[in-house]
Coordinates of C-alpha atoms in Angstrom, one line a residue:
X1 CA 90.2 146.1 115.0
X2 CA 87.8 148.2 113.1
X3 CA 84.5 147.6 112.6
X4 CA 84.3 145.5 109.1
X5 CA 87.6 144.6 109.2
X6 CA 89.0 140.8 108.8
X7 CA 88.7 138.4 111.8
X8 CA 92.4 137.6 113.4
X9 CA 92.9 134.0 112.4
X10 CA 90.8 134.0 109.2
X11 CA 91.2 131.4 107.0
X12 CA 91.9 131.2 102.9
X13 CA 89.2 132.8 101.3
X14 CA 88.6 130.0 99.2
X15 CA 87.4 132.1 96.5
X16 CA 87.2 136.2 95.8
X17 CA 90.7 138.0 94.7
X18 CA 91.9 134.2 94.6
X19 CA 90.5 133.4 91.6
X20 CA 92.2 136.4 89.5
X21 CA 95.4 134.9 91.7
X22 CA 94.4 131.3 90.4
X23 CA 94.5 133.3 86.7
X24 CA 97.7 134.8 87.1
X25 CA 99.4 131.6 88.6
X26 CA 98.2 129.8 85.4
X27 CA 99.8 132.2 83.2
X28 CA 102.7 131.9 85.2
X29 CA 102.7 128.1 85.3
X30 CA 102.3 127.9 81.8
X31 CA 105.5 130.2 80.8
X32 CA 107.6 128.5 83.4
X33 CA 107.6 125.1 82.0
X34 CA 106.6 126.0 78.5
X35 CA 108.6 128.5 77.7
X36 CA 111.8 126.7 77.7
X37 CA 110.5 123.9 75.2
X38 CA 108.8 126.5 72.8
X39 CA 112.6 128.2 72.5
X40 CA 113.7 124.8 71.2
X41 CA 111.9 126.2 67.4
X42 CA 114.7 128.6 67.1
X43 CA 117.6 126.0 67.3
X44 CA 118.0 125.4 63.6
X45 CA 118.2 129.0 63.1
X46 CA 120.8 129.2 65.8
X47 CA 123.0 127.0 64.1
X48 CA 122.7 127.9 60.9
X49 CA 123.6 131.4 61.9
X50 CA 126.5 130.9 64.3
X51 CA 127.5 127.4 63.2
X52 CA 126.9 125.5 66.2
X53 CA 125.7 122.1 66.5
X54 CA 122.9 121.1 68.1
X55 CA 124.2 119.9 71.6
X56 CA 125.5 123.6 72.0
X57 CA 122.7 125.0 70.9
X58 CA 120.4 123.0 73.2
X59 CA 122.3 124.3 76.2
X60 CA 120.0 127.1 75.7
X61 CA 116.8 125.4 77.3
X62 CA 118.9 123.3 79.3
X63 CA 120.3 126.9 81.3
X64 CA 117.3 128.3 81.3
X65 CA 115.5 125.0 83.1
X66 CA 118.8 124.8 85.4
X67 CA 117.9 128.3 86.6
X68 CA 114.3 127.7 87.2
X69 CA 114.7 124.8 89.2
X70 CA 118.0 125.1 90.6
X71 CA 117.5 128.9 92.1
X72 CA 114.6 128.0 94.6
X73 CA 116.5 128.9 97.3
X74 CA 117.1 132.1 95.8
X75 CA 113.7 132.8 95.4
X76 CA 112.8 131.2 98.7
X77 CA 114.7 133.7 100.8
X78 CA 114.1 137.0 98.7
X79 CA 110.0 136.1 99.0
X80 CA 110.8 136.1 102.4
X81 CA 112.4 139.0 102.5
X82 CA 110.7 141.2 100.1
X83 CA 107.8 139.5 99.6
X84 CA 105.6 137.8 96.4
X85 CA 104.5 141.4 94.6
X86 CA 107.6 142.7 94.2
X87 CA 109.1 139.1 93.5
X88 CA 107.1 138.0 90.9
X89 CA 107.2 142.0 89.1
X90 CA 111.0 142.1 89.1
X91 CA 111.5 138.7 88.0
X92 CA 109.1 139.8 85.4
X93 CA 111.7 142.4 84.2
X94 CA 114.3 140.0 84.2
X95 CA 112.8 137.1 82.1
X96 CA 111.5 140.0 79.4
X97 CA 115.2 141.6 79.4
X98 CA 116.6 138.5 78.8
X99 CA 114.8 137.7 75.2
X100 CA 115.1 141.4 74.7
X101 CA 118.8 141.5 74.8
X102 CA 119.3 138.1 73.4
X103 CA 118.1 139.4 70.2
X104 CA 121.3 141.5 70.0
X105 CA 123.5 138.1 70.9
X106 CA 126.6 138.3 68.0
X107 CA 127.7 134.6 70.0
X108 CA 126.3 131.7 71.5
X109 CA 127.7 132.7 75.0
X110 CA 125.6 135.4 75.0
X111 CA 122.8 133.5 74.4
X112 CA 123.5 131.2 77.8
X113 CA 123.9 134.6 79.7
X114 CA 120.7 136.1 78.2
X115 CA 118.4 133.8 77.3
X116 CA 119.4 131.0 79.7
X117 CA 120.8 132.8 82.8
X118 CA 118.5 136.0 82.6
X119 CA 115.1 134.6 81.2
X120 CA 115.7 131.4 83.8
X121 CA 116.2 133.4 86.6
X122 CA 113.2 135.8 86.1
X123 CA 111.0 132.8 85.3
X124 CA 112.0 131.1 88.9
X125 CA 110.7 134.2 90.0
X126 CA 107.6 134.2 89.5
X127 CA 106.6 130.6 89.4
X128 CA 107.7 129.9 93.5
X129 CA 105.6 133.1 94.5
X130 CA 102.6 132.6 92.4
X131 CA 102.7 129.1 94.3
X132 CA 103.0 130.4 97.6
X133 CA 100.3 133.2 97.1
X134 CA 97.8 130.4 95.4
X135 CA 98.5 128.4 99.1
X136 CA 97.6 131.6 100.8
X137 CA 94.3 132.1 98.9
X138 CA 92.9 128.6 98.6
X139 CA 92.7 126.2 101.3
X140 CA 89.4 123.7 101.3
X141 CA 89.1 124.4 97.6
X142 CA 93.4 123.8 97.1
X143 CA 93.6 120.8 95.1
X144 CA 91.5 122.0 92.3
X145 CA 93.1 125.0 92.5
X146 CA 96.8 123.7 92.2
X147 CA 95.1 121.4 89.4
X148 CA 93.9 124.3 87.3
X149 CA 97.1 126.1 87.6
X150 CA 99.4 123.7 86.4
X151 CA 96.5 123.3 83.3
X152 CA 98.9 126.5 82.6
X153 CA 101.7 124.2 81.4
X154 CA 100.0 122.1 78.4
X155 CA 98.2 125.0 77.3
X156 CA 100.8 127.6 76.8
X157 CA 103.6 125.1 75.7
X158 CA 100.9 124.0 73.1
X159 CA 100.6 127.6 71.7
X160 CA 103.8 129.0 72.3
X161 CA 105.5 126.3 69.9
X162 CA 103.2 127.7 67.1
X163 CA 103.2 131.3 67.6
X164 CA 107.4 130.8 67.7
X165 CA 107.3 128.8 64.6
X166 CA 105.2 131.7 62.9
X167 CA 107.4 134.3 64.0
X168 CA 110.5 132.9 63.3
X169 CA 109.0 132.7 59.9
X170 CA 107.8 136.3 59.5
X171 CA 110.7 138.1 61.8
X172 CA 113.6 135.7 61.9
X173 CA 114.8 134.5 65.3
X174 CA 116.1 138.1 66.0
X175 CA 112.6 139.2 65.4
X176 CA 111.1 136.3 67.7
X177 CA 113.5 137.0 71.0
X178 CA 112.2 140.6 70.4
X179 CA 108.3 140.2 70.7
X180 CA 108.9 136.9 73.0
X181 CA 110.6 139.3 75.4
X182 CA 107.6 141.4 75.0
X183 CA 105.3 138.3 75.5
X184 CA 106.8 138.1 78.9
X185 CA 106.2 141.4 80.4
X186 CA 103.0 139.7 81.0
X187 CA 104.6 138.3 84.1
X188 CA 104.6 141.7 85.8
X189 CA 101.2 141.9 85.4
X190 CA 100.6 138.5 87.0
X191 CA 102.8 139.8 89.5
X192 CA 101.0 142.8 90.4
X193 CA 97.5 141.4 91.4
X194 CA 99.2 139.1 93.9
X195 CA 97.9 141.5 96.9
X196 CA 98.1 139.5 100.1
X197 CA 95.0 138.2 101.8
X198 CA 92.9 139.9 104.2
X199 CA 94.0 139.3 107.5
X200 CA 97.5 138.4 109.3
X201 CA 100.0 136.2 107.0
X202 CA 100.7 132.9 108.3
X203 CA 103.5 132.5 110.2
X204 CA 107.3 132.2 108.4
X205 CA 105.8 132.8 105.3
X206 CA 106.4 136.2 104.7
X207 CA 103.7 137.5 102.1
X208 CA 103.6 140.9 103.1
X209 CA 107.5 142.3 103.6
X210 CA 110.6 141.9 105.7
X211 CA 110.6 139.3 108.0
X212 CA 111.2 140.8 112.1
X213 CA 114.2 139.9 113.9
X214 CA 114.9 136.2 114.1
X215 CA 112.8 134.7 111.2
X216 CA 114.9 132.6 109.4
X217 CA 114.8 133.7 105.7
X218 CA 115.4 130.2 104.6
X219 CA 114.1 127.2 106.8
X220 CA 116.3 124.4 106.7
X221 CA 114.9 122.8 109.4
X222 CA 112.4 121.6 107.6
X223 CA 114.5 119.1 106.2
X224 CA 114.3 117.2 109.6
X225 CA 110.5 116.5 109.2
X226 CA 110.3 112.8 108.1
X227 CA 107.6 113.5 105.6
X228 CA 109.4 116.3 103.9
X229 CA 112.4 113.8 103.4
X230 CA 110.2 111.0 102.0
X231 CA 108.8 114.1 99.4
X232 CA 112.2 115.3 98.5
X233 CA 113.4 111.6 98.0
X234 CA 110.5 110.8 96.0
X235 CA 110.4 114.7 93.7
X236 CA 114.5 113.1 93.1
X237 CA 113.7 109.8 92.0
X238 CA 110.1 111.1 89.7
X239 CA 112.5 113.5 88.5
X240 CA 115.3 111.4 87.0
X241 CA 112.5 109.6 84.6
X242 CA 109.5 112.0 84.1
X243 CA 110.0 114.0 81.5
X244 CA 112.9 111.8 79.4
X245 CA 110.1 109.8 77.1
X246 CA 108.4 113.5 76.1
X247 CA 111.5 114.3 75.1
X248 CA 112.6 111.4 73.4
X249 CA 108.9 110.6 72.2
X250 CA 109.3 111.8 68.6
X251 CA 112.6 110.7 67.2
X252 CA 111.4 107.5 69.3
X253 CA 108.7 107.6 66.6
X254 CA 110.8 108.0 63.5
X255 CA 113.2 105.5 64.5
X256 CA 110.0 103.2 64.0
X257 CA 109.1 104.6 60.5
X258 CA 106.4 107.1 61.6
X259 CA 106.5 110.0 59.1
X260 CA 107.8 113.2 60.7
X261 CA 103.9 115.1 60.8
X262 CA 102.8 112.5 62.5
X263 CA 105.5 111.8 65.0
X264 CA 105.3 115.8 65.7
X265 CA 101.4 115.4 66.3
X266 CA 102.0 112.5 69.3
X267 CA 103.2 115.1 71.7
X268 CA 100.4 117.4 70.9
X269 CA 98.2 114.2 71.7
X270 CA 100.2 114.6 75.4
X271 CA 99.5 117.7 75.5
X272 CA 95.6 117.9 74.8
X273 CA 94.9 115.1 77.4
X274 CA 97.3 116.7 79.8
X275 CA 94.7 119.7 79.7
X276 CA 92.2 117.7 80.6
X277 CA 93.8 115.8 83.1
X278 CA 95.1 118.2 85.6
X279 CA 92.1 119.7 86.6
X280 CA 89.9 117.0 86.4
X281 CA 92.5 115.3 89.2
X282 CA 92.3 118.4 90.9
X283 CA 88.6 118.2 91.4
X284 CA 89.1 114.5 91.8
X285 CA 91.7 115.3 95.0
X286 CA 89.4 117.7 96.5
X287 CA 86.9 115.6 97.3
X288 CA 86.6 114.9 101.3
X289 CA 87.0 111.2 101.1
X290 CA 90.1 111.5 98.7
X291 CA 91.7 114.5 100.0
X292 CA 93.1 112.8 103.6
X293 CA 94.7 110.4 101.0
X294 CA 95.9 112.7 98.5
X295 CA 99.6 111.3 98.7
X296 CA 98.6 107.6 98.2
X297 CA 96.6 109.3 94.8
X298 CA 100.2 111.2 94.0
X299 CA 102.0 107.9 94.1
X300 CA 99.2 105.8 92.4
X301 CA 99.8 108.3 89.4
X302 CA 103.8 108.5 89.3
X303 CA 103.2 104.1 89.3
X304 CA 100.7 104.5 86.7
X305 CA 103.2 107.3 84.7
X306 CA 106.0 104.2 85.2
X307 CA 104.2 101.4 84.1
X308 CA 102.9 103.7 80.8
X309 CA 106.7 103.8 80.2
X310 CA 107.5 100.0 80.9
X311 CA 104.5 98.7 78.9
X312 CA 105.6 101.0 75.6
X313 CA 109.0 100.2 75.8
X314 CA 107.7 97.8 72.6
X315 CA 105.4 100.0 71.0
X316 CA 106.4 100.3 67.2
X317 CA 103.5 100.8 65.3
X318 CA 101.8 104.0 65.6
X319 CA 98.2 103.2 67.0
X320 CA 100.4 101.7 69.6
X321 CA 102.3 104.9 70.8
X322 CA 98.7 106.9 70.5
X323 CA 97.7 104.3 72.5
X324 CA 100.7 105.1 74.7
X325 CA 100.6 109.2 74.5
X326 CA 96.9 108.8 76.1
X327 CA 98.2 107.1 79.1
X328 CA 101.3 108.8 79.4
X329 CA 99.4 112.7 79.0
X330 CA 97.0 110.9 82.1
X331 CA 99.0 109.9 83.9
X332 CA 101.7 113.1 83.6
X333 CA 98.5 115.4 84.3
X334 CA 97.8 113.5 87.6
X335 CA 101.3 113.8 88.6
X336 CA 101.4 117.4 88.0
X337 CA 98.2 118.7 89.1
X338 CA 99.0 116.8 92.5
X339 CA 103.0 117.2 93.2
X340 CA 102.4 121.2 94.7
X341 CA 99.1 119.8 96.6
X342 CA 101.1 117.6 98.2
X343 CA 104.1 119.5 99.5
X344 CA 101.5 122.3 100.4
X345 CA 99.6 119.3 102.5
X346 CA 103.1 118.1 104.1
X347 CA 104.8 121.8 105.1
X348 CA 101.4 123.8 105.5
X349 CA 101.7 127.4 104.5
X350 CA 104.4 129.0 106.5
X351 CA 107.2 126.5 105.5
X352 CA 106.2 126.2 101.9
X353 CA 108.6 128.9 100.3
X354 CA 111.3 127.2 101.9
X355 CA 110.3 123.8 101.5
X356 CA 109.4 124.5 97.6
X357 CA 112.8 126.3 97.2
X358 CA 114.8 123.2 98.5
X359 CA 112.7 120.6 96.4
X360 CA 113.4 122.7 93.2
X361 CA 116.8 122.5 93.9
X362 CA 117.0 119.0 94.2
X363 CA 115.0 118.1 90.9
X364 CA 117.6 120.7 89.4
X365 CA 119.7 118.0 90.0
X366 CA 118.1 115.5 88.5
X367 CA 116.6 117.1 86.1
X368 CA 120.4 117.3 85.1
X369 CA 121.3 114.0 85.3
X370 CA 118.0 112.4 84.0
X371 CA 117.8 113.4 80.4
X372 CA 121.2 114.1 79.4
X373 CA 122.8 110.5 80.6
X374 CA 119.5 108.8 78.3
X375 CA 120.3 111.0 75.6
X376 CA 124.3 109.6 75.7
X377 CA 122.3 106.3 76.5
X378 CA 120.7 106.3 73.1
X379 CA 124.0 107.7 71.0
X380 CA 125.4 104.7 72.7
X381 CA 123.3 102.3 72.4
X382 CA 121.2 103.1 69.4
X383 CA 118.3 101.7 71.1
X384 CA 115.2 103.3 72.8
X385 CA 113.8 100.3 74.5
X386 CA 116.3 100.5 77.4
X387 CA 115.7 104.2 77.6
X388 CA 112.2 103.4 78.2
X389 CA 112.3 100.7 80.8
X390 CA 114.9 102.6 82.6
X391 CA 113.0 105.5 83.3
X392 CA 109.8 104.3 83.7
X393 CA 111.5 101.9 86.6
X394 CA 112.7 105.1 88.2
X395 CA 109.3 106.6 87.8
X396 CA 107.4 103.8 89.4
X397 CA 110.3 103.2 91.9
X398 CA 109.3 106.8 92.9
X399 CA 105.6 105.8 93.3
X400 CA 105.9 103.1 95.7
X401 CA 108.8 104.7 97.9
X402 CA 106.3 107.1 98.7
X403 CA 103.2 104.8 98.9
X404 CA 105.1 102.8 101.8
X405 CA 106.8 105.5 103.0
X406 CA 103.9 107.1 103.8
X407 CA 102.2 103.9 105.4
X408 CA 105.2 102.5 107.1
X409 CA 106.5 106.0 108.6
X410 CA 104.3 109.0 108.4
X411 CA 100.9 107.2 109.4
X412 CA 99.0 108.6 112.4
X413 CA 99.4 105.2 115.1
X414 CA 95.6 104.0 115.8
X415 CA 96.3 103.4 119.6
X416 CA 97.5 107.3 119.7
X417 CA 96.0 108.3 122.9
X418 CA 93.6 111.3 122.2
X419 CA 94.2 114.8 122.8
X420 CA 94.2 118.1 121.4
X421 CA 96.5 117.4 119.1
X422 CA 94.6 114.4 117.6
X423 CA 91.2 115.9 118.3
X424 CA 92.0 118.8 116.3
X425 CA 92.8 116.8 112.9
X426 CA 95.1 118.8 110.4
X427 CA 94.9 122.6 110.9
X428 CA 96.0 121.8 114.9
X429 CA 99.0 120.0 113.3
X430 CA 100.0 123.0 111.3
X431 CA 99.3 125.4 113.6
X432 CA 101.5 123.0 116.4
X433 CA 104.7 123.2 113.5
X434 CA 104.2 126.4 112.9
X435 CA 104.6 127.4 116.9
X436 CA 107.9 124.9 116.9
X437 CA 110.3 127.8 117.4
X438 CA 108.5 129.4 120.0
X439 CA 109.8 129.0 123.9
X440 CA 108.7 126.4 126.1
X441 CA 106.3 127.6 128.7
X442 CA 108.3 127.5 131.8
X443 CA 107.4 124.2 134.6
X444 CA 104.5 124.3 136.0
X445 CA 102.4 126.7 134.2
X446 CA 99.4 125.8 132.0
X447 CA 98.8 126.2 128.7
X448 CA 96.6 129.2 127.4
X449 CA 93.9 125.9 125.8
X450 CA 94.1 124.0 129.4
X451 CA 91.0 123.8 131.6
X452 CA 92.3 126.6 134.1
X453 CA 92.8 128.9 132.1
X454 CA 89.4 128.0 130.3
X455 CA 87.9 128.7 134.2
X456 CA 89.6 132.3 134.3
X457 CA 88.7 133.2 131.0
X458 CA 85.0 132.7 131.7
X459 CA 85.1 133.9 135.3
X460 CA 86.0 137.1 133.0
X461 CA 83.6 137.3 130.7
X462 CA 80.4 135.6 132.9
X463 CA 79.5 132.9 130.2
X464 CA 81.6 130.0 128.6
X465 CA 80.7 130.9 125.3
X466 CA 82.8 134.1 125.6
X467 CA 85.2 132.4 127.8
X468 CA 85.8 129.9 124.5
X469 CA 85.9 132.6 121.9
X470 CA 88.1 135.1 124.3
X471 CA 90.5 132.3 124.5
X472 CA 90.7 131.9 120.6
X473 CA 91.4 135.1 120.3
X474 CA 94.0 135.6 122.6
X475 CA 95.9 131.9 121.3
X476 CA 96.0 133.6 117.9
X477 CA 97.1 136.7 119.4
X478 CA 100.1 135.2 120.3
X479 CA 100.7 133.0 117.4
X480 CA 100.2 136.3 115.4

């Protein structure tokens, strides 16, 4: 290694190139999940021109979040592959091409295969690799990192509404497709600061090009590790509730006689504590007594989230449902400033892609099945209450699933006797997956850490100080 160069084994820089990283993920974050709810502006256009109703219409949004969450495998396997840069910059391409040429749609099929198909698929990716690149930049300062990122969402789905409403105005929606498409070759440029770290790339995760012979470009395996399967359980339940009051929040509100401004203006109220929220709970999980227990604080919020819904199943007046957009925007801010912290905490950095890419496929699922079956629900029923209780139930049902899981199954046993392993807290745990498909060493050899093999090492070097650090280096050696 040259002289100046990074020391084998580094960790995250914490700081550095990772901020501008942090700034593209944001950017990123916020045209991933607000992009698909600013196109909803353009429906009544959409209809009126090609005389479809609104249900068509809608399937718009609905193909274009299907693609983002239900291609993470997809994405998982060409990171892998290919790597983040190149990713995130063609996916860049795609989401812009998609507007661009949806402008030119003559029917609404073209729209799905444009708009929803193209735009969704170059959206999922580049929000996986801007995740996995933020993981590989930030590792004691993670949580507040993650938090500010996801600040991305609120804020861009608060001005993209706008600015779509004032284009459609001045351009028509031909006009808006056109300059959206444009908006997004932003993306690219997020894409191309996302230079790997200094030193070697974690293990699996594949940052920095093709993977070598035998590297698994997706990692099902991980789905055997109990405390993945308690995440992916609880992402499904979370899933299948979250987001259905947002949506239904403002015809909720005019169904109770709230004037149409002022319905519009309770999800903005969402939306400006929302901003507030995520990186303040960031900060909040970063904090070294909290940040051990970061999953117990993931599943306090998604119980708080459900009980917001259960307690303003009532609400008809509208101080009440302010009342209730405050603690919903909270509560939705902790959830999503903390549900990437966690998986990152549960896979560590070289499983992530794959684990991310699997989890997103399974709230594609129920992001399918969630807000649809309330919407027939309500046609049904024509009645919001039950809409209410039943998501918040599945919300908060998803808070304490993981709350016990997580005591009952995935705590470390008291009476564990000690070792390196336990000695060596966390990063010896990731470090101990992350050599899981390596060979056995054959019987009766010791292991490079054991106290022989401490004795050669300094017999070598003449002190035990360079015995300790000659040892480090040759572990990570062959880990590397």
């Amino acid at each position: 290694m040259g002289a100046g160069g990074p020391r084998p084994g580094a960790g995250p820089p914490d700081g550095g190139w990772g901020w501008v990283v942090l700034g593209a993920c944001f950017v990123v974050t916020g045209f991933a999940y607000g992009f698909p709810k600013a196109v909803s502006v353009f429906f009544r256009a959409l209809m009126r021109d090609f005389g479809a109703g609104y249900s068509d219409t809608a399937w718009v949004s609905s193909i274009m979040l299907a693609m983002l969450y239900g291609t993470g495998p997809v994405s998982s396997i060409l990171v892998t592959r290919f790597g983040c840069r190149p990713v995130m910059l063609a996916g860049g391409l795609l989401a812009s091409a998609g507007m661009i040429l949806a402008s030119f749609a003559t029917r609404l099929l073209e729209l799905y295969l444009t708009a929803g198909v193209l735009t969704g698929l170059g959206l999922a990716l580049n929000f996986q690799p801007s995740l996995v690149m933020l993981g590989l930049y930030f590792e004691r300062r993670r949580p507040l990192a993650n938090g500010l990122a996801a600040a991305g969402s609120p804020v861009f789905l608060s001005a993209l509404s706008p600015l779509g409403q004032l284009l459609l105005e001045r351009f028509g929606w031909r006009g808006g497709f056109l300059l959206f498409g444009g908006l997004l070759l932003h993306c690219c440029a997020c894409g191309a600061v996302m230079r790997p770290p200094p030193g070697p790339p974690p293990r699996a995760a594949g940052p920095r090009g093709a993977p070598p012979g035998g590297r698994r470009l997706l990692d099902v395996a991980v789905c055997a590790d109990r405390a993945f399967a308690v995440y992916v359980v609880t992402k499904f339940l979370m899933a299948l509730g979250l987001f259905v009051p947002a949506i239904l929040l403002v015809n909720y509100a005019k169904d109770a006689g709230v004037p149409d401004a002022e319905a519009a203006f309770l999800l903005s109220i969402v939306g400006f504590v929302d901003i507030v929220a995520r990186p303040a709970c960031g900060a909040l999980a970063g904090l070294a007594r909290l940040r051990p227990h970061v999953p117990y604080l993931f599943s306090l919020a998604l119980l708080a989230n459900g009980v917001t819904d259960l307690s303003s199943a009532r609400a008809r007046s509208y101080d009440a449902l302010v009342a209730f957009c405050v603690a919903f925007g909270l509560s939705y801010g902790m959830v999503g400033a903390l549900q990437f912290e966690v998986l990152m905490a549960t896979v560590g950095a070289p499983r992530f892609p794959s684990a991310l890419g699997l989890v997103l496929l399974v709230e594609a699922v129920a992001v399918l099945i969630g807000p649809p079956s309330a919407g027939r629900l309500v046609d049904a029923l024509k009645n919001y209450e039950i809409i209410f209780y039943l998501a918040g139930s599945e919300v908060a049902l998803a808070g304490l699933f993981m709350a016990v899981a997580t005591y009952c199954c995935l705590r470390r046993p008291r009476d564990a006797p000690p070792g390196p392993a336990n000695e060596g807290g966390a990063s010896d745990a990731e470090d101990a997956e992350a050599e899981g498909d390596s060979e056995p060493p054959p019987a009766g050899t010791k292991e490079p850490g054991s106290l022989q093999a401490l004795e050669v090492l300094n017999l070598r070097a003449g002190s035990t100080e360079l015995g300790g650090e000659a040892d480090s280096e040759t572990a990570q050696e062959s880990v590397a």
